[in-house]
XYZ file of C-alpha atoms in Angstrom:
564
model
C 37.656 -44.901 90.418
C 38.213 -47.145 93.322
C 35.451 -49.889 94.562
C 33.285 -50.262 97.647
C 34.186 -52.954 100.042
C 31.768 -55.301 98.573
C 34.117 -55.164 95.436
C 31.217 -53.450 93.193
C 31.773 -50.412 91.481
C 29.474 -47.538 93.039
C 27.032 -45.788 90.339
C 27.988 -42.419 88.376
C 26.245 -39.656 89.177
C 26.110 -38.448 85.720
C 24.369 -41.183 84.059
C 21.195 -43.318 84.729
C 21.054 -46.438 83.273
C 18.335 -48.729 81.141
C 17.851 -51.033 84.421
C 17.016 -47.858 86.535
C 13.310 -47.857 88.316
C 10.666 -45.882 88.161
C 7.999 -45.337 90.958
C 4.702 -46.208 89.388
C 2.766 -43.977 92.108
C 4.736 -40.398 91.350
C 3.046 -39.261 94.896
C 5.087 -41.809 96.958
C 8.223 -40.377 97.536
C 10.974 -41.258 100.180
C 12.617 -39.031 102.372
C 16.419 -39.452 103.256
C 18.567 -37.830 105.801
C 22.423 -36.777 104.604
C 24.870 -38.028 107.368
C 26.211 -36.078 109.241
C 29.673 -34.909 108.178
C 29.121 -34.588 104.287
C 28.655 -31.932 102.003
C 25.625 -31.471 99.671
C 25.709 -30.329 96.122
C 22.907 -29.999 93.047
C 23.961 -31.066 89.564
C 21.109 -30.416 86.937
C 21.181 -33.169 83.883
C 19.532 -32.133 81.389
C 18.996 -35.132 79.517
C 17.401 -37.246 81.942
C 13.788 -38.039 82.992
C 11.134 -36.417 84.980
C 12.576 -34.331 87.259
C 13.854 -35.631 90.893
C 16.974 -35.185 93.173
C 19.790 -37.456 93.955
C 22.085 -37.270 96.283
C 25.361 -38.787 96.083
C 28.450 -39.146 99.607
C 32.106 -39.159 99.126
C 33.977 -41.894 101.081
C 36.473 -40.162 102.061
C 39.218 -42.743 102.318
C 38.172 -44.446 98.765
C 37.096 -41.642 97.332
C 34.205 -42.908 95.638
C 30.551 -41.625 95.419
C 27.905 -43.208 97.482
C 24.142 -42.738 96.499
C 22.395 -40.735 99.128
C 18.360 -40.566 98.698
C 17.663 -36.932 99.257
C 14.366 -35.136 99.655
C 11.854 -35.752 96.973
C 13.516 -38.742 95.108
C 11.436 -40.937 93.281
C 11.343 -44.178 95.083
C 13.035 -47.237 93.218
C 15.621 -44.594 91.113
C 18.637 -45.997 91.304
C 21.681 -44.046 90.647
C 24.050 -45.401 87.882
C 27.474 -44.214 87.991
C 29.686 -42.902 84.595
C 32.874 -45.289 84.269
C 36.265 -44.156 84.105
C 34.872 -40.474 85.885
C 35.910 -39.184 89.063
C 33.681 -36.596 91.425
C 35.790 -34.047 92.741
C 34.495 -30.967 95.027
C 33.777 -27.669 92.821
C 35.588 -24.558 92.613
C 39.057 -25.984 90.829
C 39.056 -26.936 87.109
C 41.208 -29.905 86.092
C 41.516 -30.999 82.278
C 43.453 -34.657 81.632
C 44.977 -35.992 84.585
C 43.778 -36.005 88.184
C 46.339 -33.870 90.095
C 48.610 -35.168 92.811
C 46.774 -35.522 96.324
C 47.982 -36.386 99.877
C 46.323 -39.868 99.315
C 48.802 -40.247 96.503
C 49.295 -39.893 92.158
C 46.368 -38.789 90.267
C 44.482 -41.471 88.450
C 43.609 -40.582 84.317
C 40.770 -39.472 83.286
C 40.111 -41.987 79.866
C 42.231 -39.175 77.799
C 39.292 -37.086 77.810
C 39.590 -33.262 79.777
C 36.684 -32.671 82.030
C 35.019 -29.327 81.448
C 33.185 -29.393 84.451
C 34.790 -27.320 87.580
C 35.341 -29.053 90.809
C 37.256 -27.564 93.653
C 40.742 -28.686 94.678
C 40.982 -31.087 97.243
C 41.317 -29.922 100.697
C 44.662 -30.753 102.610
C 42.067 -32.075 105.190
C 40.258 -35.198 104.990
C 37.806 -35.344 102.908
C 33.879 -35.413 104.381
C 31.480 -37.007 102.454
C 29.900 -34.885 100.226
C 26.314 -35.376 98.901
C 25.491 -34.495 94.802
C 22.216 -33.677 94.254
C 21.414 -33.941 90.771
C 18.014 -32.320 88.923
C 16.211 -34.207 86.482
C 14.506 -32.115 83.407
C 11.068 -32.609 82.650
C 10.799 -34.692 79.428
C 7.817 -32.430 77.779
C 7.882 -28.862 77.193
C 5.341 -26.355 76.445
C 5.775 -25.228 72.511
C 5.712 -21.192 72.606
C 2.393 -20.169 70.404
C 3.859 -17.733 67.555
C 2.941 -13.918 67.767
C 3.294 -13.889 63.743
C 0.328 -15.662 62.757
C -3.577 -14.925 63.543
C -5.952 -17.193 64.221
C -7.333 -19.019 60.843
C -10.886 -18.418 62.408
C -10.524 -14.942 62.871
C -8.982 -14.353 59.449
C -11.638 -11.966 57.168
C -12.442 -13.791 53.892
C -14.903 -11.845 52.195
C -14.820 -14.113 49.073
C -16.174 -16.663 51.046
C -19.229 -15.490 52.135
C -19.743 -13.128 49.421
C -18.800 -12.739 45.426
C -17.333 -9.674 44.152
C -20.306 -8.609 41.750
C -17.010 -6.972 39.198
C -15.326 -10.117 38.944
C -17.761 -11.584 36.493
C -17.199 -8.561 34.743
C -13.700 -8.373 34.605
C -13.253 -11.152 33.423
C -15.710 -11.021 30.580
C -13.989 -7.807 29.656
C -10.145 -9.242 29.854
C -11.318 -12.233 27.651
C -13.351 -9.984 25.264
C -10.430 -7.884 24.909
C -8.078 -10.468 24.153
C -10.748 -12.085 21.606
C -10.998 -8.726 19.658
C -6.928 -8.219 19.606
C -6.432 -11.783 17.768
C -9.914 -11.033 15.477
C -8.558 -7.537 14.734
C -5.019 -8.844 14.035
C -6.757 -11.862 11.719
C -8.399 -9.757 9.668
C -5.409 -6.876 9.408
C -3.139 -10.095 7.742
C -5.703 -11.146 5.669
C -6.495 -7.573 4.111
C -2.887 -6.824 4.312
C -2.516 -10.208 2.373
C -4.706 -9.148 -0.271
C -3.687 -5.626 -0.315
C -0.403 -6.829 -1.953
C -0.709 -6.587 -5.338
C 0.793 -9.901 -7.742
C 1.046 -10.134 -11.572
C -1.527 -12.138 -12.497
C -0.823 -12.208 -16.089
C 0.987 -14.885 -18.087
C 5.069 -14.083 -18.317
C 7.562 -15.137 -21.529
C 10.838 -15.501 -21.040
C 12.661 -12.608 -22.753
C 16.341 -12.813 -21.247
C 17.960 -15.804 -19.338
C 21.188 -15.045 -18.655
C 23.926 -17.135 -16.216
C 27.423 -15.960 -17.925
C 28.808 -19.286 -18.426
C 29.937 -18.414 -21.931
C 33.400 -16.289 -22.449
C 33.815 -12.603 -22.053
C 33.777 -12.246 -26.295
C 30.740 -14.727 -26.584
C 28.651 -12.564 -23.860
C 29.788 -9.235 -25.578
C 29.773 -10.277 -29.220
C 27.518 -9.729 -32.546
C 25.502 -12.863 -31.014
C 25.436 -12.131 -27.148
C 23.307 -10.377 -24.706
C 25.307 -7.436 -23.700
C 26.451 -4.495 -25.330
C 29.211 -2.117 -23.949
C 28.550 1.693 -23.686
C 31.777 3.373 -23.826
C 32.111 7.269 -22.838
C 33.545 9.485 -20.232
C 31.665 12.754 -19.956
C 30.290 11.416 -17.047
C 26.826 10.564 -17.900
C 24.836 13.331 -16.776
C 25.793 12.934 -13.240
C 29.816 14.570 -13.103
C 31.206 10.599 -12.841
C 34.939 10.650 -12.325
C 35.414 7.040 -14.200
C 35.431 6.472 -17.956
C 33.539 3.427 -19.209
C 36.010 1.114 -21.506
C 35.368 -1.992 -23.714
C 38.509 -3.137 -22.426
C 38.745 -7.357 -20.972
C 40.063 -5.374 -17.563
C 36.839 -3.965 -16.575
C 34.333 -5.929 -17.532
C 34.633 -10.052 -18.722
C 33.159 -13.198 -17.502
C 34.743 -15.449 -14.957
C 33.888 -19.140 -13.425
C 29.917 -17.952 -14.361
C 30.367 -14.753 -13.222
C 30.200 -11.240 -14.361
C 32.825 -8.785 -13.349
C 32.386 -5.089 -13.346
C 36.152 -3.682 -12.175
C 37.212 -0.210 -11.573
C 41.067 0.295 -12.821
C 43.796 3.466 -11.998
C 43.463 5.156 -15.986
C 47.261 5.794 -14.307
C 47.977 2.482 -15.256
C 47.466 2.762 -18.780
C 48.855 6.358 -19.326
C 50.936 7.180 -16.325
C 50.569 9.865 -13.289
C 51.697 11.966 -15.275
C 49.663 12.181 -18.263
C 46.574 12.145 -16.153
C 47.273 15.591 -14.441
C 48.342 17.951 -17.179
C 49.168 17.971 -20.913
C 47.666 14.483 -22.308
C 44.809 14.334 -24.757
C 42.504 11.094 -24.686
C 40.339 10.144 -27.292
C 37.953 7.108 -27.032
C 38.128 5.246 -30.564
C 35.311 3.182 -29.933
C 33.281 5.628 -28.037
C 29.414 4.746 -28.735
C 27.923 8.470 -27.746
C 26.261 8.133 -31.398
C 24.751 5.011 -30.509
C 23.569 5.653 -27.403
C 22.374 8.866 -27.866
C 21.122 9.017 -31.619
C 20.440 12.048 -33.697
C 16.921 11.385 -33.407
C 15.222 9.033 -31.120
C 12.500 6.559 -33.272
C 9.687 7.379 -31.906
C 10.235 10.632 -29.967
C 8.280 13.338 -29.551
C 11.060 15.617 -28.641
C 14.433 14.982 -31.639
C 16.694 17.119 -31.550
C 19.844 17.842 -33.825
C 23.742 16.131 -33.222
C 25.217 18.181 -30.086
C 28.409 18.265 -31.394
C 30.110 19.840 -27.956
C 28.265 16.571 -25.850
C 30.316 14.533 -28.214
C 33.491 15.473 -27.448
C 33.030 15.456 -23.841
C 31.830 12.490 -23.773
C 34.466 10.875 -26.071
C 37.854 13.164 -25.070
C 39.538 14.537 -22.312
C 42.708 16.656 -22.245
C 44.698 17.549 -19.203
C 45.510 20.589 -18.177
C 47.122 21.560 -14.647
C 46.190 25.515 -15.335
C 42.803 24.894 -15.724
C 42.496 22.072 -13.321
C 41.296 19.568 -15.958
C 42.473 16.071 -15.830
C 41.880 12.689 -17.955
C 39.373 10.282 -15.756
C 41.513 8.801 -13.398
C 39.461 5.710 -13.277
C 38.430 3.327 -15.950
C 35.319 0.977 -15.416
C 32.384 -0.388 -17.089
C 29.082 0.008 -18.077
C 26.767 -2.838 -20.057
C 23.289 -2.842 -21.340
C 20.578 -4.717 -23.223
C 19.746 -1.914 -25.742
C 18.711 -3.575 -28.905
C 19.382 -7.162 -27.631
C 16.488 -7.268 -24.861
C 13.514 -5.060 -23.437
C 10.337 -5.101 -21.423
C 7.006 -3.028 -21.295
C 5.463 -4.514 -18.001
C 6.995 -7.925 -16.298
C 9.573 -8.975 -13.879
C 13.433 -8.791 -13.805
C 15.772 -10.487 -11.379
C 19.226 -9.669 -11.266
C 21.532 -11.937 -8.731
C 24.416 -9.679 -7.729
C 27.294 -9.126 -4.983
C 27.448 -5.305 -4.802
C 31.806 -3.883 -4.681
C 33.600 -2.999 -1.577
C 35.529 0.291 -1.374
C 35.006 4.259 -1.174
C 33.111 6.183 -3.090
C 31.972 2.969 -5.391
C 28.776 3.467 -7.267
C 27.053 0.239 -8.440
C 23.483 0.113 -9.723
C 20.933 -2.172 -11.614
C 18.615 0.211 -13.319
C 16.632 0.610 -17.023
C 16.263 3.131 -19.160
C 13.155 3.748 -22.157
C 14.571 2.586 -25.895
C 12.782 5.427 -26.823
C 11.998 8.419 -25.208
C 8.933 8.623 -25.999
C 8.358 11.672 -23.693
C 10.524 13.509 -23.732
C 14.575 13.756 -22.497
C 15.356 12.632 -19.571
C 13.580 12.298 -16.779
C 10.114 12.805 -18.757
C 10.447 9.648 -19.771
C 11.663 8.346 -16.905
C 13.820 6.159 -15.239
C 13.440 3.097 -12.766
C 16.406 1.857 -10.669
C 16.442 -1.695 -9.172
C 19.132 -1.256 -6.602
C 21.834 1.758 -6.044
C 24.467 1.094 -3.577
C 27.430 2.712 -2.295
C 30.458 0.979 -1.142
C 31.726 2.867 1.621
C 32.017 0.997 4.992
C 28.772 0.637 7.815
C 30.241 3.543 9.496
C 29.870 5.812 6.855
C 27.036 8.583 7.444
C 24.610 8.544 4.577
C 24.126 4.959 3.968
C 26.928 2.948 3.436
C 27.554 -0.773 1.713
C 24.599 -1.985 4.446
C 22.140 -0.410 1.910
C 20.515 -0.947 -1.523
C 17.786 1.660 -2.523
C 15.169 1.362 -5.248
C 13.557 4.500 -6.630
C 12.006 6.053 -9.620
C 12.790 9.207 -11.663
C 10.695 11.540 -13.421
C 9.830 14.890 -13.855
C 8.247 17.364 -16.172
C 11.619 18.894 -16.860
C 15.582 18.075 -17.393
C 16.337 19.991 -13.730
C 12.972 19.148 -12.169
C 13.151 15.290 -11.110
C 10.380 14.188 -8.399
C 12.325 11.248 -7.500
C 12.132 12.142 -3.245
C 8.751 10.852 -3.831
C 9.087 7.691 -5.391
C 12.126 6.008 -3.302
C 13.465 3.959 -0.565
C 15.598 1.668 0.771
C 16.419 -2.216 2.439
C 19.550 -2.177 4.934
C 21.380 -5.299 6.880
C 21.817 -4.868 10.727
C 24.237 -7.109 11.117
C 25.979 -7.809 7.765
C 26.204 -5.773 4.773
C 25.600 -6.582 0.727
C 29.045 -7.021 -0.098
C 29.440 -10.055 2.204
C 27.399 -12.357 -0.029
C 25.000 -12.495 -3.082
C 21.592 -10.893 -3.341
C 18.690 -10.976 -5.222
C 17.430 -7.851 -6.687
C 14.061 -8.044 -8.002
C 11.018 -5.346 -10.162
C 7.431 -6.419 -10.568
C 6.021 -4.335 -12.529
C 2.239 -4.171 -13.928
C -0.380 -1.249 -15.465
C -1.205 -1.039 -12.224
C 1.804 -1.161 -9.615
C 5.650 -1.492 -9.071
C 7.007 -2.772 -6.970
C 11.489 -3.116 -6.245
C 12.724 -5.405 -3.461
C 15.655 -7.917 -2.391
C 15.499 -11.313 -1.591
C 11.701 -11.223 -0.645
C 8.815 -8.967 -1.131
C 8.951 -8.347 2.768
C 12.041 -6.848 2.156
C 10.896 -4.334 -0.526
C 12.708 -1.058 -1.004
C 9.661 0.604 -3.226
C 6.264 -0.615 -3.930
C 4.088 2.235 -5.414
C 0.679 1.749 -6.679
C -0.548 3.406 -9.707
C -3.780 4.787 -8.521
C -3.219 9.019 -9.897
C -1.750 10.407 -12.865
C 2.191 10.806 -12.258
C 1.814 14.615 -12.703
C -0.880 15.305 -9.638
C 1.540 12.877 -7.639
C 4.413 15.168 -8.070
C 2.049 18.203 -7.138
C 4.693 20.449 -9.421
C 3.923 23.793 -9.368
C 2.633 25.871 -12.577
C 5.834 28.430 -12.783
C 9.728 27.549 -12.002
C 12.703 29.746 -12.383
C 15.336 28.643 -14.547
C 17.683 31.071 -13.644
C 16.398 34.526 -14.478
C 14.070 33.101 -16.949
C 10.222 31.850 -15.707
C 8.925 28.770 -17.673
C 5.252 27.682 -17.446
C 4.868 23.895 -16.573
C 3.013 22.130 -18.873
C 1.928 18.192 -18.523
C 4.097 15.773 -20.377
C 1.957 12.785 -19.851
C -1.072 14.559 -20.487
C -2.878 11.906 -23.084
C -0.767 8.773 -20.909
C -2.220 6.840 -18.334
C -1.666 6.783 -14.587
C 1.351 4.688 -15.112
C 3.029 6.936 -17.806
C 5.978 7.464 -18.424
C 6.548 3.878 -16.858
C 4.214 2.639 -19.785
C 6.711 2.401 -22.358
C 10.197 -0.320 -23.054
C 12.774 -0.372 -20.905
C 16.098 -2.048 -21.126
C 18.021 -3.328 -18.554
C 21.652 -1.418 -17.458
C 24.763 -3.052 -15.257
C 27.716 -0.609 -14.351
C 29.734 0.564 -11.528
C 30.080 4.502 -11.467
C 32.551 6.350 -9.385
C 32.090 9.494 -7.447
C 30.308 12.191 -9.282
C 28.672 15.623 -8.531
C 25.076 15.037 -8.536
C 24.966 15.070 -5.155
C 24.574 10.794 -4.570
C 28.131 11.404 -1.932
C 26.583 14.306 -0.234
C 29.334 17.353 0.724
C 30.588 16.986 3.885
C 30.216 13.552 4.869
C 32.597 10.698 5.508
C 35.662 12.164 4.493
C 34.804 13.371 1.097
C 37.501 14.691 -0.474
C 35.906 16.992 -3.316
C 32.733 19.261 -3.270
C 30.279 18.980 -5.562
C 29.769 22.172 -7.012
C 34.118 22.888 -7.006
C 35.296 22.973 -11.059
C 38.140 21.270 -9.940
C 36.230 18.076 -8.112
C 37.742 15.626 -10.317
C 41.285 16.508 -9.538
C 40.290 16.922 -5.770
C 39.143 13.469 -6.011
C 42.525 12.036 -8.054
C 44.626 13.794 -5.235
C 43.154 11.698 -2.154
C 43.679 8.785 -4.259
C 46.140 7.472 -1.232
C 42.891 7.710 0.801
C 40.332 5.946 -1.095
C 42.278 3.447 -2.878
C 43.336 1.082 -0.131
C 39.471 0.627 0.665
C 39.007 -0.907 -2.691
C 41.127 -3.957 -1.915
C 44.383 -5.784 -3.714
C 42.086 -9.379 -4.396
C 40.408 -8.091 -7.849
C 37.705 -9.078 -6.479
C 36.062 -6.903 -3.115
C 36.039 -4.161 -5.614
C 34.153 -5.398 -8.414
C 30.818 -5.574 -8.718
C 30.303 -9.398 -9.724
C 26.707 -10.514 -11.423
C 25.495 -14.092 -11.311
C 22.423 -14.423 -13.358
C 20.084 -12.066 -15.100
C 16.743 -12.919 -16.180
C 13.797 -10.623 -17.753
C 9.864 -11.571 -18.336
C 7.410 -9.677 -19.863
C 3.818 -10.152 -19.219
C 2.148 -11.810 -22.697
């Protein structure tokens, strides 16, 4: 931008500087004329002061801008000018350099493009032309919002008057609350004292931890005898209990129970038709005496029970075959027994199809009657078919009780039930099985008495619990129910020794794998189950596992009090 003839740079009209003036009396106001010959125009800034107009001439041989005082200017304003910036009439726009003129090259800008629009020079001289420029008021009103009411007008009942239901409403929310905790206080403590403990002194009668060798624990001197038979104990059991090393010995302080193919001993072959198999050692006699001391029903020597339950022959006609599986089954007949106490057994249950295992005791004597007069209580049964199969697989142990007033009438749906893992199962890892058992309750859990699977009180005789009727059918024949434990207490026939039974069953017919369900591959009530079951062998087998170990029901300790 070129200078005036005094050699002093004229001001921008685009900026006001800190040494510009004021009028202290805003009412005074000077009045200037534009000369004659130049053009007017208004330019708005935004950003200064109280508004006022300015009015700026264009030499038009220098080209520069030359304040003009127009109408209404404050006195004393001075205008400053913008360096390096260059007014040029409206109506062209120019960005970067100034473009070529008859006065000569255009002059730069300061590398900056100018957004504003400015006409192109005319051809003609230029007039001067006079900028008027409108100054902003520095204070604007703030728009009231249309959102909000006036806090005074606002209603606020609560203020000037109390809800007469809030006193109420409160004292019924915190009564409420009070009687919830008081109600729940007193249903733990009742339920704490509801649960029944044996309060009675307890002697060691069995302490048992395996850490002697498998003929020490089943010798003259040890804890453990072996029953061995295979007529399937009552319950159509496809295995055949051995005194063999293979299915049951001691290990590391362990206890193993193991299920074996019979088709290893004898062949394939020999299992399905035309092989006889006689147990030497089989302890039917022992087990199941001529007459039982102290019984109130002896009977004579079954001859035809003894052979079943100590041969088998095969026969592929008849659809007969030697137990395909050999396991094995231990008690504490004649070594150890308990009328009223506690018994702990610390067990991993087996891994595999149709595996049976169970911790249960029996009477020494049957004092009532055959079985189940004299009942029967069982610790833990277990199957060890996967989680997914239907009817309670190796994710549950059940406790329960049998009895009944006859050998086909057992009331044992009303004396059962059962603990299950939701996340795990009872193969995974050991478990403690435990009975508590008094004149006056029993109770069957695992791990903890929160986790019990039966705890029945013994508040009515055993025969009004089982609400039997007074005539069955056996067949054609009626028979006329008559009361067992008629001169026993309301704990009888669970008033009486028991001994204490370890084995691992597999299969059977008595309906424990019910038809239909998971894949079975026999039915119960077929003659030929036991073959059916031998023929899917390629089925259940690989379930069992190839470690020895997943398939064997492994003990850990044993121990037995009785109250004294």
């Amino acid at each position: 931008m070129s200078a005036d003839k005094d050699g002093v740079k004229p001001p921008s009209p685009f900026y006001l500087g800190e040494n510009s003036k004021r009028t202290k009396d805003k009412s005074q106001q000077q009045h200037h004329s534009t000369p004659s010959g130049t053009a007017a125009s208004s330019i708005v800034n935004p950003f200064s002061p109280p508004a006022s107009i300015v009015s700026f001439s264009i030499d038009p041989v220098s080209n520069a801008s030359m304040p003009v005082v127009a109408a209404g200017q404050q006195e004393g304003l001075e205008p400053v000018p913008r360096h390096g910036m260059t007014v040029l009439p409206r109506s062209t726009s120019y960005y970067g350099s100034r473009p070529n003129t008859e006065d000569g090259p255009s002059r730069a800008t300061s590398g900056s493009r100018l957004r504003e629009t400015f006409a192109a020079p005319p051809a003609r001289p230029l007039t001067a032309v006079s900028t008027s420029v409108s100054l902003a008021p520095s204070k604007t009103t703030r728009m009231r919002s249309t959102m909000l009411e006036d806090p005074s007008t606002l209603d606020k009942p609560w203020v000037t008057k109390k809800d007469p239901y809030a006193r109420i409403a409160y004292l019924l929310t915190y009564s409420v609350a009070f009687l919830g905790i008081a109600a729940s206080a007193v249903r733990c403590y009742f339920g704490y004292k509801s649960v029944p403990l044996i309060t009675g002194n307890l002697c060691m009668v069995l302490d048992e931890d395996f850490n002697y060798d498998t003929e020490t624990t089943f010798g003259p001197n040890g804890n453990w005898v072996r029953e061995v038979q295979l007529g399937g104990f009552g319950n159509g059991e496809f295995e055949m209990t051995t005194s063999s090393s293979n299915n049951s010995y001691t290990s590391n302080g362990y206890l193993y129970i193991t299920p074996t193919l019979t088709s290893n001993m004898i062949g394939s072959d020999a299992v399905l038709n035309g092989y006889t198999y006689n147990l030497t050692d089989c302890t039917y006699n022992s087990t199941n005496p001529i007459a039982n001391p102290g019984s109130s029903n002896t009977t004579g020597f079954n001859a035809a029970a003894y052979y079943q339950a100590c041969g088998a022959v095969s026969n592929s006609t008849t659809g007969t075959i030697i137990n395909p599986i050999q396991s094995a089954r231990i008690t504490t007949r004649n070594k150890a027994s308990i009328r009223y106490g506690r018994v702990e057994v610390r067990a991993k249950v087996p891994r595999g199809d149709w595996l049976w295992p169970a911790i249960w005791m029996l009477p020494v004597n049957n004092t009532y009657g055959p079985w189940p007069m004299s009942g029967e209580i069982d610790i833990m049964e277990a199957r060890g078919n996967a989680r997914s199969y239907p009817d309670q697989g190796i994710d549950y142990v059940r406790g329960s009780l049998n009895w009944g007033p006859l050998s086909f009438l057992n009331a044992v749906s009303k004396t059962f039930g059962w603990w299950t893992q939701r996340r795990t199962d009872y193969g995974e890892g050991f478990h403690t099985y435990t009975l508590e058992w008094t004149e006056s309750f029993l109770r069957i859990y695992v791990d903890t008495r929160l986790h019990y699977m039966l705890q029945l009180s013994f508040n009515e005789p055993f025969y009004t619990r089982g609400n039997f009727p007074s005539v069955v059918q056996n067949g054609t024949q009626p028979i006329v129910l008559q009361n067992p434990w008629i001169n026993g207490t309301n704990a009888t026939p669970f008033d009486q020794q028991f001994y204490l039974i370890l084995n691992l069953a597999v299969g059977g017919t008595n309906g424990w794998f019910p038809d239909n369900a998971g894949n079975k591959p026999w039915l119960d009530r077929s003659k030929t189950a036991m073959l059916d079951f031998a023929q899917a062998q390629d089925k259940w087998y690989p379930t069992w596992g190839s470690d020895g170990e997943s398939n064997s029901f492994m003990v850990d300790s044993v121990k037995m009090w009785e109250i004294c």
